[in-house]
Coordinates of C-alpha atoms in Angstrom, one line a residue:
X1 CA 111.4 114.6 71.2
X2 CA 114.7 115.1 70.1
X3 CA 116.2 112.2 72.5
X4 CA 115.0 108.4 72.9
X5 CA 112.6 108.8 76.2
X6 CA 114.6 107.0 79.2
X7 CA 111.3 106.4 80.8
X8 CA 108.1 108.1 81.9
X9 CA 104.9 107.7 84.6
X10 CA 101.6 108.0 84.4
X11 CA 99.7 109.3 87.6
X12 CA 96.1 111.3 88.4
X13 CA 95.0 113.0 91.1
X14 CA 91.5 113.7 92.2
X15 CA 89.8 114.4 95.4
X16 CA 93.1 114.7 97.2
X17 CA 93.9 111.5 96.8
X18 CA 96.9 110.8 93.9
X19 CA 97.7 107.5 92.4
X20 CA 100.5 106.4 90.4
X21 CA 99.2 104.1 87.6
X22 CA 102.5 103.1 85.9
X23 CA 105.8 103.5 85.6
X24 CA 108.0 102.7 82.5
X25 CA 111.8 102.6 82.4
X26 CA 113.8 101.6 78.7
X27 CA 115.8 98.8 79.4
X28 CA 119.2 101.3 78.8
X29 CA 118.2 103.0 82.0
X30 CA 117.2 100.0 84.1
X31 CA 118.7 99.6 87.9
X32 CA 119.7 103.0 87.4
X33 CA 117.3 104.8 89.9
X34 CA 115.1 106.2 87.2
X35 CA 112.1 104.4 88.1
X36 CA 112.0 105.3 91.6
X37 CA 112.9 109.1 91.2
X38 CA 109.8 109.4 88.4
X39 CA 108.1 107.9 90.9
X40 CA 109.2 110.6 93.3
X41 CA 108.7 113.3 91.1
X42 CA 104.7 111.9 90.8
X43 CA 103.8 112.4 94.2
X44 CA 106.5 115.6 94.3
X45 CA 103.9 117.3 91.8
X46 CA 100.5 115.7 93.3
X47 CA 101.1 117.4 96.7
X48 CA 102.1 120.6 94.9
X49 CA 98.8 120.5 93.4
X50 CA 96.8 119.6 96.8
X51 CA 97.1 116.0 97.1
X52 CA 97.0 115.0 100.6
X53 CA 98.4 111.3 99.6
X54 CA 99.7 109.5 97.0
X55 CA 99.8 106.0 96.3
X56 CA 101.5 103.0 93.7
X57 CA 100.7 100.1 92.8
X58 CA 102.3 97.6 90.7
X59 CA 100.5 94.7 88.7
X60 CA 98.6 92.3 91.0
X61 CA 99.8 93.9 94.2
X62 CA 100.5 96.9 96.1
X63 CA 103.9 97.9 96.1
X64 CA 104.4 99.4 99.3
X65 CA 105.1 102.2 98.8
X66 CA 102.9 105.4 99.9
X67 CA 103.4 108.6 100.4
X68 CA 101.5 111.1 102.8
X69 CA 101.8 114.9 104.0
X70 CA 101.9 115.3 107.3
X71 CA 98.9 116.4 109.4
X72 CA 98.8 120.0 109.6
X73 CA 99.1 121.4 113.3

């Protein structure tokens, strides 16, 4: 790369079901947003490729956060 990284994720998808395995933000960048709009960006391109969820987690616990398409009519 010709810039320092500011940050990066790390997510899979199988079976429909996506997961977001970490996220890493450089200290330079931290309380910015970054984290949370990789984060975005994870579950933006898991339901582009026919996730029908997508979840993170965080160390020992879940994080809250989840992230579902809508049932289709």
């Amino acid at each position: 790369f010709s810039r320092p990284l500011g940050g990066f994720v790390l997510a899979r998808e199988v079976a429909g079901e996506a997961e977001i395995l970490t996220v890493a933000v450089a200290d330079k960048f931290a309380r910015s947003g970054l984290g949370w709009r990789l984060m975005q960006s994870a579950a933006r391109e898991a339901m582009m490729r026919g996730a029908s969820s997508c979840q993170s987690f965080s160390g020992q616990s879940f994080s809250g956060q989840s992230f579902s398409r809508p049932p289709e009519a």
